[in-house]
Amino acid sequence: MPGWFEALAETTLDAGERAAIVVSRAGGAPKAALPVAIGPSGIRGLTAPYTTRYAPALPDVDSAYEMGRQMRGAAGGAVRLDAIDRSDPGMAAFLKGLGENFATASYQGFVNWSEPVADFAGYWARRPSRLRTTVRRKSAATAATFTYLRDGFGPALAHYEAIQRASWKGPEPHPAFLATMVQRLAPAVRMGLLEIEGRMVAAQIWLVHGGRATIFKLVHREDAAALSPGTLLTHRMIETCLREEGVSMLDFGRGDDTYKRDWMGVCTTRIGVIAADWRYGNGLRTLAADVLPTLAGRAWRRHFGPNRAGSVATPEGDALEGTRDQGRVAAAEAF
């Protein structure tokens, strides 16, 4: 959704960076678009610690491939991308094209837990017995008030921020992002609140779009941990979302926190890619400082030990078949 990238552009850019869109064109019409940040070190994907999947508008694999192949003129010698889903055919085609003119190295990024769902009863029956027991026992012992919001997020955001300050979590890396994102993506935002004995003790921000529900942000008060408010709120949010929103996929966002394994059954890894063109000064520095050490580390792990750091090969597959030259790439004006 464009609003997601707009929120990132407004609140997360580093000093000296500007947001732009790299566009692949064929016959004058845009065929694919890659939101990026352009700075002194080259081009990077327009992502932040909030990004769970970097999914630009790359619906046509031929155009995505051509965009990658033609990035040399727009990248200033270096390209850095992260939060890439290896199963995304558009990103796979883009990376194949990128590899024609750049030296590339890929690395393991972060873990994502998710699960396809059909209904709440089936989903809940698959959960570990200890989780179901905790929810049943704490629900019976606690008089909690649950609120599920589709709009009017101002007061709920204030509660979220107050709970975060009383939680185990540190401050946000980009404090203005959440409120800006909620404003930009309001139709896709859902918020949940849990109140116990007149006090707000847990809050969550979800994103629901295209049949997918992402548990984006969740907090609970540290001094209420004995009541398991986060567990109770997650249970009620999932139950409500599956019954009212018609989603077919639950997604727990970034991170391999142990508790997420109780809620989701499918574990995948997002990858990152560093690309350098030695014909540019910046590209030569990136090649020496990042690409070659990453490749060397992967080779060492392959031959001398288990792949604990998890470097992976650049994704390829059937989606890359039939790619051909078409169009050109241009950096569009900033957001």
Tab-separated table of C-alpha atoms in Angstrom:
chain	number	residue	atom	x	y	z
A	1	MET	CA	0.000	0.000	0.000
A	2	PRO	CA	1.445	3.433	-0.917
A	3	GLY	CA	0.619	4.817	2.537
A	4	TRP	CA	3.062	2.398	4.127
A	5	PHE	CA	5.974	3.746	2.108
A	6	GLU	CA	4.804	7.318	2.625
A	7	ALA	CA	4.924	6.815	6.399
A	8	LEU	CA	8.433	5.361	6.132
A	9	ALA	CA	9.563	8.262	3.936
A	10	GLU	CA	8.199	10.844	6.365
A	11	THR	CA	9.572	9.405	9.607
A	12	THR	CA	12.482	6.963	9.142
A	13	LEU	CA	15.004	8.365	6.659
A	14	ASP	CA	18.597	8.861	7.760
A	15	ALA	CA	20.374	12.188	7.395
A	16	GLY	CA	21.238	12.842	3.768
A	17	GLU	CA	18.667	10.397	2.391
A	18	ARG	CA	15.653	11.091	0.205
A	19	ALA	CA	12.838	8.774	-0.809
A	20	ALA	CA	12.181	8.009	-4.454
A	21	ILE	CA	10.582	5.412	-6.695
A	22	VAL	CA	12.568	3.507	-9.285
A	23	VAL	CA	10.237	2.762	-12.198
A	24	SER	CA	10.502	0.231	-15.030
A	25	ARG	CA	8.744	1.373	-18.192
A	26	ALA	CA	7.709	-0.348	-21.400
A	27	GLY	CA	6.151	1.711	-24.179
A	28	GLY	CA	6.073	4.727	-21.862
A	29	ALA	CA	3.816	3.041	-19.272
A	30	PRO	CA	5.141	2.145	-15.793
A	31	LYS	CA	5.356	-1.622	-15.398
A	32	ALA	CA	7.015	-1.992	-11.997
A	33	ALA	CA	7.941	0.277	-9.099
A	34	LEU	CA	10.577	-0.025	-6.390
A	35	PRO	CA	10.317	2.401	-3.424
A	36	VAL	CA	13.841	3.225	-2.286
A	37	ALA	CA	15.912	5.578	-0.163
A	38	ILE	CA	18.795	7.283	-1.953
A	39	GLY	CA	21.749	8.487	0.094
A	40	PRO	CA	25.525	8.875	0.158
A	41	SER	CA	26.047	5.102	0.310
A	42	GLY	CA	23.850	4.372	-2.721
A	43	ILE	CA	20.327	2.978	-2.897
A	44	ARG	CA	18.573	0.904	-0.262
A	45	GLY	CA	15.074	-0.483	-0.124
A	46	LEU	CA	12.640	1.834	1.635
A	47	THR	CA	12.442	-0.303	4.769
A	48	ALA	CA	12.849	0.120	8.520
A	49	PRO	CA	12.824	-2.070	11.642
A	50	TYR	CA	9.030	-2.157	11.200
A	51	THR	CA	9.111	-3.822	7.780
A	52	THR	CA	7.933	-7.439	7.830
A	53	ARG	CA	8.110	-7.976	4.054
A	54	TYR	CA	9.593	-5.728	1.379
A	55	ALA	CA	7.014	-6.182	-1.366
A	56	PRO	CA	7.277	-3.499	-4.058
A	57	ALA	CA	4.890	-3.346	-7.012
A	58	LEU	CA	6.575	-5.947	-9.233
A	59	PRO	CA	3.634	-7.811	-10.785
A	60	ASP	CA	5.310	-8.468	-14.149
A	61	VAL	CA	8.420	-10.656	-13.790
A	62	ASP	CA	9.812	-9.520	-17.140
A	63	SER	CA	9.648	-5.880	-16.066
A	64	ALA	CA	11.009	-6.748	-12.624
A	65	TYR	CA	13.968	-8.523	-14.225
A	66	GLU	CA	14.645	-5.596	-16.558
A	67	MET	CA	14.451	-3.173	-13.654
A	68	GLY	CA	17.123	-5.149	-11.825
A	69	ARG	CA	19.312	-5.375	-14.939
A	70	GLN	CA	19.159	-1.618	-15.499
A	71	MET	CA	19.782	-0.540	-11.900
A	72	ARG	CA	23.406	0.373	-12.655
A	73	GLY	CA	22.462	3.839	-13.882
A	74	ALA	CA	20.318	4.668	-10.852
A	75	ALA	CA	22.125	3.005	-7.952
A	76	GLY	CA	25.392	4.929	-7.680
A	77	GLY	CA	27.331	1.702	-7.381
A	78	ALA	CA	25.588	0.018	-4.433
A	79	VAL	CA	22.180	-1.484	-3.643
A	80	ARG	CA	21.048	-2.804	-0.258
A	81	LEU	CA	17.743	-4.611	0.227
A	82	ASP	CA	16.288	-6.438	3.211
A	83	ALA	CA	13.069	-8.098	4.395
A	84	ILE	CA	12.857	-10.033	1.109
A	85	ASP	CA	10.469	-12.965	0.826
A	86	ARG	CA	12.291	-15.663	-1.141
A	87	SER	CA	8.990	-16.947	-2.563
A	88	ASP	CA	8.100	-13.592	-4.162
A	89	PRO	CA	8.493	-14.088	-7.949
A	90	GLY	CA	8.807	-10.355	-8.628
A	91	MET	CA	11.686	-9.928	-6.188
A	92	ALA	CA	13.326	-13.116	-7.487
A	93	ALA	CA	13.213	-11.750	-11.047
A	94	PHE	CA	14.518	-8.372	-9.910
A	95	LEU	CA	17.451	-9.978	-8.100
A	96	LYS	CA	18.319	-12.095	-11.114
A	97	GLY	CA	18.474	-8.966	-13.263
A	98	LEU	CA	20.470	-7.141	-10.603
A	99	GLY	CA	23.042	-9.920	-10.593
A	100	GLU	CA	23.877	-9.330	-14.254
A	101	ASN	CA	25.634	-6.024	-13.539
A	102	PHE	CA	26.431	-6.239	-9.830
A	103	ALA	CA	28.385	-8.535	-7.562
A	104	THR	CA	25.774	-9.709	-5.056
A	105	ALA	CA	25.745	-11.458	-1.697
A	106	SER	CA	22.689	-12.565	0.243
A	107	TYR	CA	22.325	-13.116	3.969
A	108	GLN	CA	19.755	-14.332	6.426
A	109	GLY	CA	17.663	-11.545	7.868
A	110	PHE	CA	14.918	-12.162	10.404
A	111	VAL	CA	12.456	-14.935	11.154
A	112	ASN	CA	8.758	-14.636	10.395
A	113	TRP	CA	6.067	-16.848	11.929
A	114	SER	CA	2.714	-17.251	10.171
A	115	GLU	CA	-0.103	-19.730	9.625
A	116	PRO	CA	-2.820	-20.219	6.986
A	117	VAL	CA	-6.240	-20.276	8.614
A	118	ALA	CA	-9.801	-21.166	7.657
A	119	ASP	CA	-11.737	-20.598	10.883
A	120	PHE	CA	-11.090	-19.892	14.522
A	121	ALA	CA	-12.227	-23.278	15.851
A	122	GLY	CA	-9.776	-25.157	13.662
A	123	TYR	CA	-7.002	-22.687	14.374
A	124	TRP	CA	-7.499	-22.830	18.140
A	125	ALA	CA	-7.666	-26.630	18.186
A	126	ARG	CA	-4.153	-26.731	16.689
A	127	ARG	CA	-2.630	-24.638	19.463
A	128	PRO	CA	-0.554	-26.280	22.214
A	129	SER	CA	-2.547	-27.438	25.200
A	130	ARG	CA	-0.511	-25.220	27.562
A	131	LEU	CA	-1.608	-22.120	25.628
A	132	ARG	CA	-5.263	-23.149	25.570
A	133	THR	CA	-5.099	-23.954	29.282
A	134	THR	CA	-3.528	-20.590	30.107
A	135	VAL	CA	-6.238	-18.717	28.207
A	136	ARG	CA	-9.021	-20.744	29.836
A	137	ARG	CA	-7.620	-20.397	33.358
A	138	LYS	CA	-6.737	-16.687	33.143
A	139	SER	CA	-10.037	-15.810	31.462
A	140	ALA	CA	-11.970	-17.489	34.250
A	141	ALA	CA	-9.949	-15.722	36.936
A	142	THR	CA	-9.902	-12.256	35.361
A	143	ALA	CA	-12.766	-9.868	34.630
A	144	ALA	CA	-11.368	-8.235	31.502
A	145	THR	CA	-12.960	-5.813	29.036
A	146	PHE	CA	-11.897	-6.244	25.413
A	147	THR	CA	-12.214	-3.548	22.734
A	148	TYR	CA	-11.693	-4.113	18.993
A	149	LEU	CA	-11.340	-0.928	16.924
A	150	ARG	CA	-11.596	-0.343	13.168
A	151	ASP	CA	-11.476	3.463	13.380
A	152	GLY	CA	-11.205	6.314	15.866
A	153	PHE	CA	-7.659	5.347	16.799
A	154	GLY	CA	-6.585	8.547	18.570
A	155	PRO	CA	-7.494	7.528	22.166
A	156	ALA	CA	-6.332	3.953	21.536
A	157	LEU	CA	-2.926	5.189	20.371
A	158	ALA	CA	-2.624	7.227	23.560
A	159	HIS	CA	-3.367	4.084	25.579
A	160	TYR	CA	-0.830	2.138	23.509
A	161	GLU	CA	1.900	4.688	24.180
A	162	ALA	CA	1.129	4.781	27.916
A	163	ILE	CA	1.225	0.977	28.139
A	164	GLN	CA	4.470	0.861	26.182
A	165	ARG	CA	6.116	3.217	28.664
A	166	ALA	CA	5.063	0.806	31.446
A	167	SER	CA	6.128	-2.282	29.503
A	168	TRP	CA	9.347	-4.239	29.053
A	169	LYS	CA	9.957	-2.629	25.670
A	170	GLY	CA	12.341	0.209	25.014
A	171	PRO	CA	11.469	3.369	23.069
A	172	GLU	CA	10.605	3.145	19.383
A	173	PRO	CA	13.542	3.620	16.997
A	174	HIS	CA	11.408	6.103	15.028
A	175	PRO	CA	8.914	7.608	17.511
A	176	ALA	CA	6.722	9.330	14.910
A	177	PHE	CA	6.255	6.282	12.701
A	178	LEU	CA	3.371	4.464	14.405
A	179	ALA	CA	0.978	7.413	14.549
A	180	THR	CA	1.855	8.376	10.962
A	181	MET	CA	1.375	4.806	9.758
A	182	VAL	CA	-1.995	4.499	11.484
A	183	GLN	CA	-3.126	7.708	9.813
A	184	ARG	CA	-1.876	6.658	6.366
A	185	LEU	CA	-3.210	3.106	6.543
A	186	ALA	CA	-6.359	3.725	8.579
A	187	PRO	CA	-8.650	1.419	6.529
A	188	ALA	CA	-6.243	-1.489	7.094
A	189	VAL	CA	-5.534	-0.801	10.782
A	190	ARG	CA	-7.141	-2.676	13.661
A	191	MET	CA	-6.419	-1.964	17.308
A	192	GLY	CA	-7.196	-3.992	20.386
A	193	LEU	CA	-7.298	-2.932	24.040
A	194	LEU	CA	-7.618	-4.984	27.219
A	195	GLU	CA	-8.819	-3.372	30.457
A	196	ILE	CA	-8.656	-5.109	33.821
A	197	GLU	CA	-10.093	-3.573	36.986
A	198	GLY	CA	-10.401	-0.163	35.358
A	199	ARG	CA	-6.847	-0.070	34.054
A	200	MET	CA	-5.646	-0.506	30.461
A	201	VAL	CA	-3.059	-3.265	30.627
A	202	ALA	CA	-2.496	-4.392	27.018
A	203	ALA	CA	-2.762	-2.950	23.521
A	204	GLN	CA	-2.094	-4.219	20.000
A	205	ILE	CA	-1.884	-2.771	16.499
A	206	TRP	CA	-2.747	-5.079	13.598
A	207	LEU	CA	-2.734	-4.607	9.831
A	208	VAL	CA	-5.472	-6.398	7.892
A	209	HIS	CA	-5.268	-6.270	4.121
A	210	GLY	CA	-5.620	-8.614	1.163
A	211	GLY	CA	-6.724	-11.567	3.292
A	212	ARG	CA	-3.682	-11.299	5.588
A	213	ALA	CA	-3.720	-10.178	9.210
A	214	THR	CA	-0.343	-9.065	10.588
A	215	ILE	CA	0.109	-8.782	14.338
A	216	PHE	CA	2.206	-5.671	13.990
A	217	LYS	CA	2.764	-4.237	17.466
A	218	LEU	CA	1.836	-5.518	20.913
A	219	VAL	CA	2.554	-4.283	24.431
A	220	HIS	CA	1.386	-4.991	27.961
A	221	ARG	CA	2.130	-3.460	31.319
A	222	GLU	CA	5.050	-5.090	33.122
A	223	ASP	CA	3.261	-4.863	36.476
A	224	ALA	CA	0.288	-6.809	35.080
A	225	ALA	CA	2.307	-9.698	33.653
A	226	ALA	CA	0.934	-12.193	36.197
A	227	LEU	CA	-2.502	-11.770	34.618
A	228	SER	CA	-1.183	-12.778	31.136
A	229	PRO	CA	-2.825	-9.732	29.510
A	230	GLY	CA	-0.865	-10.096	26.277
A	231	THR	CA	-1.953	-13.711	25.868
A	232	LEU	CA	-5.587	-12.889	26.605
A	233	LEU	CA	-5.610	-9.956	24.183
A	234	THR	CA	-3.934	-11.925	21.392
A	235	HIS	CA	-6.528	-14.687	21.803
A	236	ARG	CA	-9.437	-12.249	21.607
A	237	MET	CA	-7.930	-10.353	18.673
A	238	ILE	CA	-7.375	-13.533	16.652
A	239	GLU	CA	-10.843	-14.828	17.470
A	240	THR	CA	-12.489	-11.554	16.434
A	241	CYS	CA	-10.378	-11.115	13.321
A	242	LEU	CA	-11.030	-14.626	12.025
A	243	ARG	CA	-14.751	-14.368	12.644
A	244	GLU	CA	-15.286	-10.866	11.289
A	245	GLU	CA	-12.537	-10.032	8.786
A	246	GLY	CA	-12.448	-13.067	6.482
A	247	VAL	CA	-8.670	-13.424	6.575
A	248	SER	CA	-6.898	-16.563	5.377
A	249	MET	CA	-3.405	-15.913	6.779
A	250	LEU	CA	-2.166	-14.851	10.206
A	251	ASP	CA	1.295	-13.293	10.388
A	252	PHE	CA	3.301	-12.528	13.533
A	253	GLY	CA	5.664	-10.052	11.899
A	254	ARG	CA	9.360	-9.846	12.711
A	255	GLY	CA	11.228	-11.951	15.217
A	256	ASP	CA	11.762	-15.454	16.523
A	257	ASP	CA	10.399	-14.850	20.026
A	258	THR	CA	9.703	-18.183	21.681
A	259	TYR	CA	6.068	-17.386	22.483
A	260	LYS	CA	5.260	-16.903	18.776
A	261	ARG	CA	5.747	-20.623	18.172
A	262	ASP	CA	2.652	-21.320	20.270
A	263	TRP	CA	0.532	-19.046	18.087
A	264	MET	CA	1.827	-19.818	14.574
A	265	GLY	CA	3.005	-23.008	12.892
A	266	VAL	CA	4.978	-21.901	9.819
A	267	CYS	CA	8.480	-20.440	10.150
A	268	THR	CA	10.170	-18.678	7.223
A	269	THR	CA	13.174	-16.397	6.923
A	270	ARG	CA	13.413	-13.034	5.233
A	271	ILE	CA	16.722	-12.390	3.498
A	272	GLY	CA	18.811	-9.364	2.639
A	273	VAL	CA	20.931	-8.677	-0.437
A	274	ILE	CA	23.983	-6.447	-0.861
A	275	ALA	CA	24.977	-5.563	-4.437
A	276	ALA	CA	28.025	-3.628	-5.617
A	277	ASP	CA	29.310	-2.372	-8.979
A	278	TRP	CA	33.101	-2.059	-8.792
A	279	ARG	CA	33.106	0.520	-11.606
A	280	TYR	CA	31.894	3.125	-9.108
A	281	GLY	CA	33.932	4.278	-6.125
A	282	ASN	CA	31.059	3.654	-3.744
A	283	GLY	CA	30.489	0.256	-5.304
A	284	LEU	CA	34.139	-0.691	-4.896
A	285	ARG	CA	34.025	0.235	-1.207
A	286	THR	CA	30.820	-1.771	-0.738
A	287	LEU	CA	32.347	-4.724	-2.559
A	288	ALA	CA	35.368	-4.746	-0.254
A	289	ALA	CA	33.573	-3.962	2.997
A	290	ASP	CA	30.343	-5.958	2.624
A	291	VAL	CA	29.926	-8.188	-0.423
A	292	LEU	CA	33.228	-10.090	-0.318
A	293	PRO	CA	33.195	-10.646	3.481
A	294	THR	CA	29.614	-11.944	3.262
A	295	LEU	CA	30.517	-14.349	0.474
A	296	ALA	CA	33.652	-15.458	2.305
A	297	GLY	CA	31.718	-16.089	5.504
A	298	ARG	CA	29.159	-18.169	3.666
A	299	ALA	CA	31.885	-20.212	1.971
A	300	TRP	CA	33.613	-20.831	5.308
A	301	ARG	CA	30.393	-22.041	6.927
A	302	ARG	CA	29.613	-24.248	3.947
A	303	HIS	CA	32.973	-26.025	4.124
A	304	PHE	CA	33.934	-25.904	7.807
A	305	GLY	CA	30.827	-25.847	9.909
A	306	PRO	CA	27.064	-25.662	10.235
A	307	ASN	CA	25.438	-22.634	8.662
A	308	ARG	CA	24.656	-21.015	11.980
A	309	ALA	CA	24.635	-17.488	10.532
A	310	GLY	CA	22.200	-18.707	7.923
A	311	SER	CA	23.479	-17.140	4.703
A	312	VAL	CA	21.389	-18.344	1.805
A	313	ALA	CA	21.616	-18.340	-1.948
A	314	THR	CA	19.988	-15.598	-3.961
A	315	PRO	CA	16.488	-16.884	-4.775
A	316	GLU	CA	15.758	-18.301	-8.173
A	317	GLY	CA	12.982	-20.482	-9.527
A	318	ASP	CA	10.330	-20.994	-12.157
A	319	ALA	CA	9.295	-17.353	-11.911
A	320	LEU	CA	12.577	-16.393	-13.570
A	321	GLU	CA	11.955	-18.330	-16.757
A	322	GLY	CA	11.154	-16.367	-19.904
A	323	THR	CA	12.617	-13.046	-18.808
A	324	ARG	CA	13.595	-10.709	-21.599
A	325	ASP	CA	14.839	-7.177	-22.155
A	326	GLN	CA	12.152	-4.550	-22.244
A	327	GLY	CA	11.736	-1.019	-21.006
A	328	ARG	CA	14.103	1.192	-19.090
A	329	VAL	CA	14.605	2.315	-15.498
A	330	ALA	CA	14.385	5.850	-14.206
A	331	ALA	CA	14.425	7.348	-10.745
A	332	ALA	CA	11.119	9.111	-10.216
A	333	GLU	CA	10.717	12.283	-8.202
A	334	ALA	CA	10.825	12.045	-4.424
A	335	PHE	CA	7.671	11.373	-2.426
